Amino acid sequence: MNQKVTFFLELIENRIKNERIKKTPFNLYKPILYTLENGGKRIRPLLFLLTIDALGNKKDIDKFIDCALILEFFHNSTLIHDDIMDEAETRRNKATVYKKWGRDIAILAGDVLLLTAFKFFHKIPKNILCKILNDFIDVTIKVCEGQQLDLDYQKIKSIKIKQYYKMIRLKTAELLAFSLKFAGLLLNKELSTIKTLYKIGINLGLAFQIQDDYLDVYGNEEKFGKKIGNDIICAKKNFLYVKALSCLNEKDKFEFIKLYHDNDPSKVSKIVSIYNNINLNQLVIQELSFLKQKILKDFEILSKKYNVITLKEFCLSLMDRDK
């Protein structure tokens, strides 16, 4: 890991450990501490701090740590709620809050984490507070909209690639994009720079989710930290499913859809076999390569004015991860 990334990660971890989380009621705050201390890649606060650094603010990074926690606390709240809806048993190689404490406590813990994120807005200068707060609220709503589309799509047999991209843009990409945009807004950068940061974040988010979809099938369960094949078990309409529909003939497509929506957990190996037969690996690689080129093009624009080397390397590493 890059030395600067390691340094920022340590700053984030130390700040989370030093945050005074209430202890009682025990059954509410224990799951919250469990979630925050249960590892995680801290991608969103890292993107934020690396962008702050790239845009030229290298000496006063400490004063931005609380703003980074807005992103991390909100993200973790969404994970808790996501696991409830998916009835997921594991995350980060440990039992989910839903599995360990039950649905009701998980709902409350997720709610409190979300609301706690708003505590850190007091660090934002008053002259831009309303703008950033409104943008953040818009993002939280978009994440909920994306999650609803994810749930809706589980109930229908077929969706188009355009529908898939709308879902993951809302559910995943908008928060990653805000993590970069947030830094530009705080540093009062020109609109063109903020727009470019946002575009990088959107394309990075799309690529990140496609890679996540791929790892759900082809990842190492121990590294990935979640049960392999869970998207198939839940009949989620991910990238592999949508692409498979476009590759199969009508007869095979009918059988594939029927199998995918079967409630038998043994269907996972059969679905993976179909994916292998139509060489979906290559389609994933092609799509990621396309998104990577768009990201590199926007970084080239930023590099004319800012030192974005570390930020760019970190973004590209997220597209090539195995967990």
Coordinates of C-alpha atoms in Angstrom, one line a residue:
M1 CA 0.0 0.0 0.0
N2 CA 1.2 3.5 -0.8
Q3 CA 2.8 5.3 2.1
K4 CA 0.4 8.2 1.9
V5 CA -2.6 6.0 1.8
T6 CA -1.3 4.1 4.8
F7 CA -0.8 7.4 6.7
F8 CA -4.3 8.6 5.9
L9 CA -5.8 5.2 6.8
E10 CA -4.1 5.4 10.2
L11 CA -5.5 8.9 10.7
I12 CA -9.0 7.6 9.9
E13 CA -8.7 4.6 12.2
N14 CA -7.4 6.6 15.1
R15 CA -10.2 9.2 14.8
I16 CA -12.8 6.4 14.7
K17 CA -11.3 4.9 17.9
N18 CA -11.3 8.2 19.6
E19 CA -14.9 9.0 18.8
R20 CA -16.9 8.8 22.0
I21 CA -19.7 6.4 21.2
K22 CA -22.3 6.1 23.9
K23 CA -22.4 2.8 25.8
T24 CA -26.0 2.6 26.8
P25 CA -28.4 1.1 25.9
F26 CA -25.9 -1.6 25.5
N27 CA -27.9 -3.5 22.9
L28 CA -28.0 -0.5 20.6
Y29 CA -24.4 0.8 20.9
K30 CA -22.6 -2.5 21.0
P31 CA -23.6 -3.3 17.3
I32 CA -22.5 0.2 16.3
L33 CA -19.0 -0.3 17.9
Y34 CA -18.9 -3.8 16.4
T35 CA -19.5 -2.3 12.9
L36 CA -17.0 0.5 13.2
E37 CA -14.3 -1.7 14.7
N38 CA -14.9 -4.5 12.2
G39 CA -12.4 -3.4 9.7
G40 CA -13.5 -2.3 6.3
K41 CA -11.5 -0.6 3.6
R42 CA -12.4 3.0 4.5
I43 CA -12.6 3.7 0.8
R44 CA -14.8 6.8 0.9
P45 CA -12.9 8.7 3.6
L46 CA -9.6 7.8 1.9
L47 CA -10.9 9.1 -1.5
F48 CA -11.9 12.3 0.3
L49 CA -8.5 12.8 2.1
L50 CA -6.5 11.9 -1.0
T51 CA -8.5 14.4 -3.0
I52 CA -7.9 17.1 -0.4
D53 CA -4.2 16.3 -0.6
A54 CA -4.2 16.2 -4.4
L55 CA -5.9 19.6 -4.7
G56 CA -3.0 21.2 -2.7
N57 CA -4.0 21.2 0.9
K58 CA -1.2 19.1 2.4
K59 CA -0.4 20.7 5.7
D60 CA -3.8 21.0 7.4
I61 CA -5.1 17.5 6.6
D62 CA -6.0 16.9 10.3
K63 CA -8.8 19.4 10.2
F64 CA -10.6 17.4 7.5
I65 CA -10.7 14.1 9.4
D66 CA -14.1 14.8 10.9
C67 CA -15.5 15.5 7.5
A68 CA -14.1 12.1 6.3
L69 CA -16.1 10.5 9.1
I70 CA -19.4 11.8 7.6
L71 CA -18.7 9.5 4.7
E72 CA -17.6 6.5 6.7
F73 CA -20.5 6.6 9.3
F74 CA -23.1 7.0 6.6
H75 CA -21.6 4.2 4.5
N76 CA -21.6 1.8 7.4
S77 CA -25.2 2.7 8.2
T78 CA -26.2 1.6 4.6
L79 CA -24.3 -1.7 5.0
I80 CA -26.2 -2.6 8.1
H81 CA -29.5 -1.9 6.4
D82 CA -28.4 -3.6 3.2
D83 CA -27.6 -6.8 5.1
I84 CA -31.1 -6.7 6.7
M85 CA -32.7 -6.5 3.2
D86 CA -30.4 -9.2 1.8
E87 CA -30.7 -11.3 5.0
A88 CA -27.0 -11.6 4.7
E89 CA -25.1 -13.7 7.3
T90 CA -21.6 -12.5 6.9
R91 CA -19.7 -9.3 6.1
R92 CA -16.0 -8.8 6.4
N93 CA -15.7 -12.4 7.4
K94 CA -17.8 -11.9 10.5
A95 CA -21.5 -12.2 11.4
T96 CA -23.6 -9.2 10.2
V97 CA -25.3 -7.1 12.8
Y98 CA -28.6 -8.5 11.4
K99 CA -27.4 -12.1 12.0
K100 CA -25.8 -11.4 15.4
W101 CA -28.5 -9.1 17.0
G102 CA -31.5 -9.5 14.9
R103 CA -33.6 -7.3 12.5
D104 CA -35.0 -4.8 15.0
I105 CA -31.7 -3.9 16.6
A106 CA -30.0 -3.7 13.2
I107 CA -32.5 -1.2 12.0
L108 CA -31.9 1.0 15.0
A109 CA -28.2 0.7 14.8
G110 CA -28.1 1.7 11.2
D111 CA -30.4 4.7 11.9
V112 CA -28.2 5.9 14.7
L113 CA -25.0 5.6 12.6
L114 CA -26.6 7.7 9.9
L115 CA -27.7 10.4 12.3
T116 CA -24.3 10.4 14.0
A117 CA -22.8 11.3 10.6
F118 CA -24.6 14.6 10.8
K119 CA -22.7 15.5 14.0
F120 CA -19.5 16.1 12.0
F121 CA -21.0 18.8 9.8
H122 CA -20.1 21.4 12.5
K123 CA -16.6 21.4 11.1
I124 CA -17.7 22.8 7.7
P125 CA -17.4 26.6 7.2
K126 CA -20.8 28.3 7.5
N127 CA -20.6 29.9 4.1
I128 CA -20.7 26.6 2.3
L129 CA -22.5 24.4 4.9
C130 CA -26.0 24.7 3.3
K131 CA -24.7 23.7 -0.1
I132 CA -22.7 20.7 1.1
L133 CA -25.5 19.6 3.5
N134 CA -28.1 19.7 0.7
D135 CA -25.7 17.8 -1.6
F136 CA -25.2 15.2 1.0
I137 CA -28.9 14.8 1.7
D138 CA -29.4 14.4 -2.1
V139 CA -26.8 11.6 -2.1
T140 CA -28.4 9.8 0.9
I141 CA -31.8 9.8 -0.9
K142 CA -30.2 8.6 -4.1
V143 CA -28.6 5.6 -2.3
C144 CA -32.1 4.7 -0.9
E145 CA -33.5 5.0 -4.4
G146 CA -30.8 2.7 -5.8
Q147 CA -31.5 0.2 -3.0
Q148 CA -35.2 0.2 -3.8
L149 CA -34.5 -0.4 -7.5
D150 CA -32.3 -3.3 -6.4
L151 CA -35.2 -4.8 -4.4
D152 CA -37.7 -4.1 -7.3
Y153 CA -35.4 -5.8 -9.8
Q154 CA -35.3 -9.0 -7.7
K155 CA -39.0 -9.4 -8.4
I156 CA -38.8 -9.2 -12.2
K157 CA -37.2 -11.6 -14.6
S158 CA -35.4 -9.3 -17.0
I159 CA -33.9 -5.8 -17.0
K160 CA -31.9 -3.9 -19.5
I161 CA -28.3 -2.8 -19.1
K162 CA -29.5 0.8 -18.9
Q163 CA -31.7 -0.1 -15.9
Y164 CA -28.8 -1.9 -14.3
Y165 CA -26.5 1.1 -14.7
K166 CA -29.2 3.5 -13.2
M167 CA -29.4 1.3 -10.2
I168 CA -25.7 1.0 -9.4
R169 CA -25.1 4.7 -10.2
L170 CA -27.6 5.5 -7.4
K171 CA -26.8 2.8 -5.0
T172 CA -23.0 2.9 -5.3
A173 CA -21.5 5.5 -7.6
E174 CA -23.1 8.6 -6.2
L175 CA -21.5 8.3 -2.8
L176 CA -18.1 7.6 -4.2
A177 CA -18.5 10.6 -6.5
F178 CA -19.5 12.8 -3.6
S179 CA -16.4 11.7 -1.7
L180 CA -14.3 13.4 -4.3
K181 CA -16.6 16.3 -5.0
F182 CA -16.9 17.0 -1.3
A183 CA -13.1 17.8 -1.2
G184 CA -13.4 20.2 -4.1
L185 CA -16.3 22.0 -2.5
L186 CA -14.6 22.4 0.8
L187 CA -11.5 23.8 -0.8
N188 CA -13.6 26.2 -3.0
K189 CA -12.2 24.9 -6.2
E190 CA -13.5 26.0 -9.6
L191 CA -16.6 24.4 -11.0
S192 CA -14.7 22.6 -13.8
T193 CA -12.5 20.8 -11.3
I194 CA -15.5 19.8 -9.2
K195 CA -17.3 18.4 -12.2
T196 CA -14.3 16.4 -13.3
L197 CA -13.9 15.0 -9.8
Y198 CA -17.6 14.0 -9.8
K199 CA -17.2 12.3 -13.2
I200 CA -14.2 10.3 -12.0
G201 CA -16.2 9.2 -8.9
I202 CA -19.2 8.1 -10.9
N203 CA -17.2 6.0 -13.3
L204 CA -15.1 4.6 -10.4
G205 CA -18.4 3.7 -8.6
L206 CA -19.8 1.9 -11.7
A207 CA -16.5 0.0 -12.1
F208 CA -16.4 -0.8 -8.3
Q209 CA -19.9 -2.3 -8.4
I210 CA -19.2 -4.3 -11.5
Q211 CA -16.1 -5.7 -9.8
D212 CA -18.2 -6.4 -6.7
D213 CA -20.7 -8.3 -8.9
Y214 CA -17.9 -10.3 -10.4
L215 CA -16.3 -11.2 -7.0
D216 CA -19.7 -12.4 -5.8
V217 CA -19.3 -15.2 -8.2
Y218 CA -15.6 -15.6 -8.8
G219 CA -14.1 -14.2 -5.6
N220 CA -12.3 -15.9 -2.8
E221 CA -14.8 -16.1 0.1
E222 CA -12.2 -15.5 2.8
K223 CA -10.8 -12.5 1.0
F224 CA -14.1 -11.1 -0.2
G225 CA -15.6 -11.3 3.3
K226 CA -19.0 -12.3 2.1
K227 CA -20.7 -15.5 1.1
I228 CA -19.9 -16.3 -2.5
G229 CA -23.0 -16.6 -4.8
N230 CA -25.3 -14.5 -2.5
D231 CA -26.5 -12.4 -5.4
I232 CA -27.5 -15.6 -7.3
I233 CA -29.3 -16.9 -4.2
C234 CA -31.2 -13.6 -3.8
A235 CA -31.9 -13.5 -7.6
K236 CA -30.2 -10.1 -7.8
K237 CA -30.0 -8.5 -11.2
N238 CA -26.2 -7.8 -11.3
F239 CA -23.9 -7.2 -14.2
L240 CA -23.3 -10.9 -14.9
Y241 CA -27.0 -11.7 -15.0
V242 CA -27.9 -8.8 -17.3
K243 CA -25.0 -9.6 -19.7
A244 CA -25.9 -13.3 -19.7
L245 CA -29.4 -12.5 -20.9
S246 CA -27.9 -10.7 -23.9
C247 CA -25.6 -13.6 -24.8
L248 CA -28.1 -16.5 -24.6
N249 CA -30.5 -17.6 -27.3
E250 CA -34.2 -17.6 -26.5
K251 CA -34.4 -21.3 -25.4
D252 CA -31.3 -21.1 -23.2
K253 CA -32.4 -17.7 -21.8
F254 CA -35.8 -19.1 -20.7
E255 CA -34.1 -22.0 -18.9
F256 CA -31.5 -19.6 -17.4
I257 CA -34.1 -17.2 -16.0
K258 CA -36.1 -20.1 -14.6
L259 CA -33.1 -21.5 -12.8
Y260 CA -31.9 -18.2 -11.6
H261 CA -35.2 -17.5 -9.8
D262 CA -35.4 -21.0 -8.3
N263 CA -35.2 -21.1 -4.5
D264 CA -32.8 -24.1 -4.4
P265 CA -29.4 -22.9 -3.1
S266 CA -27.7 -25.6 -5.3
K267 CA -28.5 -23.4 -8.3
V268 CA -25.3 -21.4 -7.7
S269 CA -23.0 -23.9 -9.2
K270 CA -25.3 -24.4 -12.2
I271 CA -25.5 -20.6 -12.8
V272 CA -21.7 -20.3 -12.5
S273 CA -21.3 -23.1 -15.1
I274 CA -23.5 -21.1 -17.5
Y275 CA -21.4 -18.0 -16.9
N276 CA -18.3 -19.9 -17.7
N277 CA -19.7 -21.4 -20.9
I278 CA -20.5 -18.0 -22.3
N279 CA -17.2 -16.5 -21.2
L280 CA -18.6 -13.7 -19.1
N281 CA -15.2 -13.0 -17.6
Q282 CA -14.2 -11.3 -20.9
L283 CA -17.3 -9.1 -20.9
V284 CA -16.4 -7.9 -17.3
I285 CA -12.9 -7.2 -18.4
Q286 CA -14.1 -5.2 -21.4
E287 CA -16.5 -3.1 -19.4
L288 CA -13.9 -2.4 -16.7
S289 CA -11.4 -1.4 -19.4
F290 CA -13.9 1.0 -21.0
L291 CA -14.6 2.7 -17.6
K292 CA -10.9 2.8 -16.8
Q293 CA -10.1 4.7 -20.0
K294 CA -12.8 7.3 -19.1
I295 CA -11.3 7.7 -15.6
L296 CA -7.8 8.1 -17.0
K297 CA -9.0 10.7 -19.5
D298 CA -10.4 12.8 -16.6
F299 CA -7.3 12.4 -14.5
E300 CA -5.3 13.7 -17.4
I301 CA -7.4 16.9 -17.3
L302 CA -6.8 17.3 -13.6
S303 CA -3.1 16.5 -13.8
K304 CA -2.5 19.8 -15.8
K305 CA -3.2 21.7 -12.6
Y306 CA -2.9 19.3 -9.7
N307 CA -0.6 16.5 -8.5
V308 CA -3.1 13.6 -8.7
I309 CA -0.7 10.7 -9.0
T310 CA -1.5 9.1 -5.6
L311 CA -5.3 9.6 -6.0
K312 CA -5.2 8.1 -9.5
E313 CA -3.2 5.1 -8.3
F314 CA -5.6 4.5 -5.5
C315 CA -8.7 4.8 -7.7
L316 CA -7.2 2.3 -10.2
S317 CA -6.4 -0.1 -7.4
L318 CA -10.0 -0.2 -6.5
M319 CA -10.8 -1.5 -10.0
D320 CA -8.4 -4.4 -9.6
R321 CA -9.2 -5.6 -6.1
D322 CA -9.9 -9.1 -5.0
K323 CA -11.9 -8.2 -1.9

